[in-house]
CSV table of C-alpha atoms in Angstrom, one decimal:
chain,number,residue,atom,x,y,z
A,26,UNK,CA,0.0,0.0,0.0
A,27,UNK,CA,3.0,2.6,0.9
A,28,UNK,CA,4.3,1.9,-2.4
A,29,UNK,CA,1.0,2.3,-3.8
A,30,UNK,CA,0.8,5.8,-2.4
A,31,UNK,CA,4.1,6.7,-3.4
A,32,UNK,CA,3.8,6.1,-6.7
A,33,UNK,CA,0.6,8.2,-7.3
A,34,UNK,CA,2.5,11.2,-4.8
A,35,UNK,CA,5.3,11.4,-7.6
A,36,UNK,CA,2.7,11.1,-10.2
A,37,UNK,CA,1.0,14.2,-9.1
A,38,UNK,CA,4.5,15.8,-8.3
A,39,UNK,CA,5.9,15.1,-11.8
A,40,UNK,CA,2.6,16.5,-13.3
A,41,UNK,CA,2.4,19.8,-11.1
A,42,UNK,CA,6.4,19.9,-12.1
A,43,UNK,CA,5.2,19.5,-15.5
A,44,UNK,CA,2.9,22.4,-16.0
A,45,UNK,CA,4.5,24.5,-13.7
A,46,UNK,CA,7.2,24.6,-16.0
A,47,UNK,CA,4.9,25.4,-18.9
A,48,UNK,CA,3.6,28.4,-17.2
A,49,UNK,CA,6.3,29.9,-15.9
A,50,UNK,CA,7.7,29.6,-19.4
A,51,UNK,CA,4.9,31.5,-21.1
A,52,UNK,CA,5.0,35.2,-21.2
A,53,UNK,CA,3.2,37.1,-18.8
A,54,UNK,CA,0.6,39.8,-19.9
A,55,UNK,CA,3.1,42.5,-18.3
A,56,UNK,CA,5.8,41.7,-20.4
A,57,UNK,CA,6.6,43.7,-22.6
A,58,UNK,CA,7.2,42.2,-26.2
A,59,UNK,CA,9.6,43.3,-28.8
A,60,UNK,CA,8.3,46.5,-30.8
A,61,UNK,CA,8.3,45.7,-34.8
A,62,UNK,CA,7.2,48.0,-37.5
A,63,UNK,CA,4.4,46.5,-39.8
A,64,UNK,CA,3.3,47.8,-43.0
A,65,UNK,CA,1.1,46.9,-45.5
A,66,UNK,CA,0.5,43.5,-47.3
A,67,UNK,CA,-1.8,44.7,-49.7
A,68,UNK,CA,-0.8,47.3,-52.2
A,69,UNK,CA,-2.4,50.9,-52.2
A,70,UNK,CA,-4.0,51.7,-55.2
A,71,UNK,CA,-4.8,55.1,-56.4
A,72,UNK,CA,-5.9,57.4,-59.4
A,73,UNK,CA,-3.4,59.8,-60.5
A,74,UNK,CA,-4.0,63.2,-58.4
A,75,UNK,CA,-5.6,61.4,-55.0
A,76,UNK,CA,-3.9,62.0,-51.6
A,77,UNK,CA,-2.6,58.5,-50.6
A,78,UNK,CA,-1.5,57.3,-46.8
A,79,UNK,CA,1.2,54.5,-46.7
A,80,UNK,CA,0.6,53.0,-43.7
A,81,UNK,CA,2.9,51.6,-41.3
A,82,UNK,CA,2.9,51.4,-37.5
A,83,UNK,CA,4.7,49.9,-34.8
A,84,UNK,CA,3.3,47.2,-32.7
A,85,UNK,CA,2.5,47.1,-29.8
A,86,UNK,CA,2.4,50.9,-29.5
A,87,UNK,CA,5.7,52.6,-29.0
A,88,UNK,CA,6.5,56.3,-29.0
A,89,UNK,CA,8.6,57.3,-31.9
A,90,UNK,CA,8.9,61.2,-31.3
A,91,UNK,CA,12.1,61.1,-30.5
A,92,UNK,CA,13.6,58.4,-33.0
A,93,UNK,CA,15.0,58.8,-36.8
A,94,UNK,CA,11.8,57.7,-39.1
A,95,UNK,CA,13.2,57.5,-42.7
A,96,UNK,CA,11.0,56.9,-45.7
A,97,UNK,CA,12.7,55.8,-49.1
A,98,UNK,CA,11.9,53.9,-52.3
A,99,UNK,CA,14.7,50.8,-51.9
A,100,UNK,CA,14.5,49.8,-55.7
A,101,UNK,CA,16.2,53.1,-56.8
A,102,UNK,CA,20.3,52.6,-56.4
A,103,UNK,CA,22.6,55.2,-56.2
A,104,UNK,CA,24.4,55.9,-59.8
A,105,UNK,CA,27.6,53.7,-59.8
A,106,UNK,CA,29.5,56.0,-62.2
A,107,UNK,CA,29.4,58.6,-59.1
A,108,UNK,CA,31.1,57.7,-55.9
A,109,UNK,CA,29.8,60.8,-54.4
A,110,UNK,CA,25.8,60.0,-55.4
A,111,UNK,CA,23.6,58.8,-52.9
A,112,UNK,CA,19.8,57.9,-53.1
A,113,UNK,CA,17.6,60.7,-51.2
A,114,UNK,CA,14.8,60.3,-48.9
A,115,UNK,CA,11.2,60.3,-50.1
A,116,UNK,CA,10.8,62.0,-46.5
A,117,UNK,CA,12.8,61.9,-43.5
A,118,UNK,CA,12.0,63.1,-39.6
A,119,UNK,CA,15.0,63.4,-37.5
A,120,UNK,CA,15.2,65.5,-34.3
A,121,UNK,CA,11.3,65.8,-33.9
A,122,UNK,CA,11.2,67.3,-37.3
A,123,UNK,CA,11.2,66.9,-40.9
A,124,UNK,CA,14.7,67.3,-42.9
A,125,UNK,CA,13.7,68.5,-46.0
A,126,UNK,CA,17.3,68.9,-47.5
A,127,UNK,CA,17.6,65.3,-48.0
A,128,UNK,CA,14.6,64.5,-49.8
A,129,UNK,CA,13.8,64.0,-53.6
A,130,UNK,CA,13.6,67.0,-55.4
A,131,UNK,CA,9.8,65.5,-56.8
A,132,UNK,CA,8.6,64.6,-53.3
A,133,UNK,CA,9.1,68.5,-51.7
A,134,UNK,CA,6.1,69.7,-50.1
A,135,UNK,CA,4.1,66.6,-50.6
A,136,UNK,CA,4.5,64.6,-47.6
A,137,UNK,CA,4.2,64.6,-44.3
A,138,UNK,CA,3.9,62.4,-41.5
A,139,UNK,CA,1.3,62.3,-38.7
A,140,UNK,CA,2.7,64.0,-35.7
A,141,UNK,CA,0.3,63.9,-32.9
A,142,UNK,CA,0.0,59.9,-33.8
A,143,UNK,CA,3.5,59.6,-33.7
A,144,UNK,CA,3.7,59.1,-29.5
A,145,UNK,CA,1.3,55.9,-30.6
A,146,UNK,CA,3.7,54.3,-33.0
A,147,UNK,CA,2.2,55.9,-36.0
A,148,UNK,CA,4.6,56.3,-38.6
A,149,UNK,CA,2.5,56.3,-41.9
A,150,UNK,CA,3.1,58.6,-44.8
A,151,UNK,CA,0.6,60.9,-46.4
A,152,UNK,CA,1.5,61.5,-50.3
A,153,UNK,CA,-0.4,64.5,-51.9
A,154,UNK,CA,-1.2,64.4,-55.6
A,155,UNK,CA,0.3,61.2,-57.0
A,156,UNK,CA,1.4,60.7,-60.0
A,157,UNK,CA,2.1,57.6,-62.1
A,158,UNK,CA,5.6,58.0,-61.3
A,159,UNK,CA,5.1,57.5,-57.8
A,160,UNK,CA,4.6,53.7,-58.2
A,161,UNK,CA,7.0,51.3,-56.7
A,162,UNK,CA,7.9,50.1,-53.2
A,163,UNK,CA,8.2,52.5,-50.3
A,164,UNK,CA,10.3,51.6,-47.2
A,165,UNK,CA,9.6,52.9,-43.6
A,166,UNK,CA,12.8,52.5,-41.2
A,167,UNK,CA,13.4,53.4,-38.2
A,168,UNK,CA,17.4,52.9,-37.8
A,169,UNK,CA,17.9,53.1,-34.2
A,170,UNK,CA,15.2,50.9,-33.3
A,171,UNK,CA,15.7,48.1,-30.7
A,172,UNK,CA,14.4,45.3,-32.6
A,173,UNK,CA,14.8,42.7,-35.7
A,174,UNK,CA,12.0,44.2,-37.5
A,175,UNK,CA,13.3,47.7,-38.0
A,176,UNK,CA,11.7,48.2,-41.4
A,177,UNK,CA,8.6,47.5,-43.6
A,178,UNK,CA,7.7,48.0,-46.9
A,179,UNK,CA,4.6,49.5,-48.5
A,180,UNK,CA,3.7,49.2,-52.5
A,181,UNK,CA,1.9,52.5,-54.1
A,182,UNK,CA,0.0,51.7,-57.5
A,183,UNK,CA,-1.0,54.9,-59.3
A,184,UNK,CA,-3.5,53.6,-61.7
A,185,UNK,CA,-5.5,56.0,-64.1
A,186,UNK,CA,-8.2,53.8,-64.5
A,187,UNK,CA,-8.8,53.6,-60.6
A,188,UNK,CA,-11.5,55.9,-59.6
A,189,UNK,CA,-10.3,59.1,-57.7
A,190,UNK,CA,-10.8,60.2,-54.3
A,191,UNK,CA,-9.5,62.5,-51.8
A,192,UNK,CA,-7.6,60.0,-49.9
A,193,UNK,CA,-6.6,56.5,-50.5
A,194,UNK,CA,-5.6,54.1,-48.0
A,195,UNK,CA,-5.6,50.8,-47.2
A,196,UNK,CA,-8.5,50.0,-44.2
A,197,UNK,CA,-7.6,48.5,-40.9
A,198,UNK,CA,-3.8,48.7,-41.6
A,199,UNK,CA,-3.0,51.1,-39.1
A,200,UNK,CA,-4.4,51.4,-35.7
A,201,UNK,CA,-6.5,53.9,-34.2
A,202,UNK,CA,-4.1,56.1,-32.5
A,203,UNK,CA,-7.1,56.6,-29.9
A,204,UNK,CA,-7.4,53.0,-29.1
A,205,UNK,CA,-4.7,51.9,-26.1
A,206,UNK,CA,-6.3,48.4,-25.7
A,207,UNK,CA,-3.3,46.1,-24.9
A,208,UNK,CA,-4.6,43.0,-27.9
A,209,UNK,CA,-1.5,41.5,-27.0
A,210,UNK,CA,-1.9,41.1,-23.4
A,211,UNK,CA,-5.2,40.2,-24.2
A,212,UNK,CA,-4.2,36.6,-26.1
A,213,UNK,CA,-1.4,36.1,-23.0
A,214,UNK,CA,-4.0,36.3,-20.5
A,215,UNK,CA,-6.2,33.6,-22.2
A,216,UNK,CA,-3.4,31.4,-22.6
A,217,UNK,CA,-2.1,31.8,-19.1
A,218,UNK,CA,-5.8,31.1,-17.9
A,219,UNK,CA,-6.3,28.0,-20.0
A,220,UNK,CA,-3.3,26.6,-18.6
A,221,UNK,CA,-3.6,27.2,-15.0
A,222,UNK,CA,-7.1,25.7,-15.5
A,223,UNK,CA,-5.5,22.5,-16.8
A,224,UNK,CA,-3.1,22.5,-13.8
A,225,UNK,CA,-5.6,22.7,-10.7
A,226,UNK,CA,-8.0,19.8,-12.8
A,227,UNK,CA,-4.7,17.8,-13.0
A,228,UNK,CA,-4.0,18.5,-9.4
A,229,UNK,CA,-7.7,17.7,-8.2
A,230,UNK,CA,-7.9,14.4,-10.3
A,231,UNK,CA,-4.7,13.3,-8.6
A,232,UNK,CA,-5.6,14.2,-5.0
A,233,UNK,CA,-8.8,12.7,-5.2
A,234,UNK,CA,-7.1,9.4,-6.4
A,235,UNK,CA,-4.8,9.8,-3.9
A,236,UNK,CA,-7.3,10.3,-0.7
A,237,UNK,CA,-9.5,7.6,-2.2
A,238,UNK,CA,-7.1,4.9,-2.5
A,239,UNK,CA,-5.8,5.9,0.9
A,240,UNK,CA,-9.2,6.1,2.8
A,241,UNK,CA,-10.3,2.7,1.1
A,242,UNK,CA,-6.9,1.0,2.7
A,243,UNK,CA,-7.9,2.1,5.8
A,244,UNK,CA,-11.0,1.0,6.1
A,245,UNK,CA,-9.5,-2.7,4.9
A,246,UNK,CA,-6.8,-2.2,8.4
A,247,UNK,CA,-10.1,-1.1,10.7
A,248,UNK,CA,-12.0,-4.5,9.5
A,249,UNK,CA,-9.6,-7.1,9.0
A,250,UNK,CA,-11.8,-9.3,10.7
A,251,UNK,CA,-14.3,-8.8,7.9
A,252,UNK,CA,-12.3,-9.8,5.3
A,253,UNK,CA,-10.9,-13.0,7.3
A,254,UNK,CA,-14.4,-14.2,7.6
A,255,UNK,CA,-14.7,-14.0,4.0
A,256,UNK,CA,-12.1,-16.1,3.1
A,257,UNK,CA,-12.6,-18.5,5.7
A,258,UNK,CA,-14.0,-22.0,3.9
A,259,UNK,CA,-17.6,-22.8,4.4
A,260,UNK,CA,-18.4,-25.9,6.9
A,261,UNK,CA,-19.4,-29.4,5.1
């Protein structure tokens, strides 16, 4: 009996320790996730003359007002014959202001960031009066961001057959700056609740089995004469 109870006790301890390791390995809702730059998986389509917004934001929300934000066209390469040539920016934000001296002439006075929304991690770029020359891929990049995902790509397609609108953007790509709900925290809390529930159920089942066997064996010890009487042969 002692060996049987000991085995059940070891099984319970092992199960509890196993679930505890899983629980502790999960990131808590209070642990800060790595901040990443997120663009748009879908191309932004506009008609010539439209004002467009190229969506790009940080997730989870992170204040970037004090960081450098670069918007460029990665497919443009410097002139290999000119060692001093460099690719200029579509838009450059540095030291809490725009740096127009380093931007491409074709985008002069046509680009802007949402300054008030940058404290929420919104680094979307608005381009005014687009033309077919603006077609291509755009890269939003934060060079000093401590992350493995410092940049994202957004593609702009300017099509004369597309219906003209006042401002074109892809919906649901950039979160509402006023929405401060920690969506990442919700998912972690849900996982933690499920694991804790399973752990409690397993522990309850193990202790129930242990105490049931313990009570059963104690009952047998208290009434050994009944067991002997049952085992005696009947008189002939």
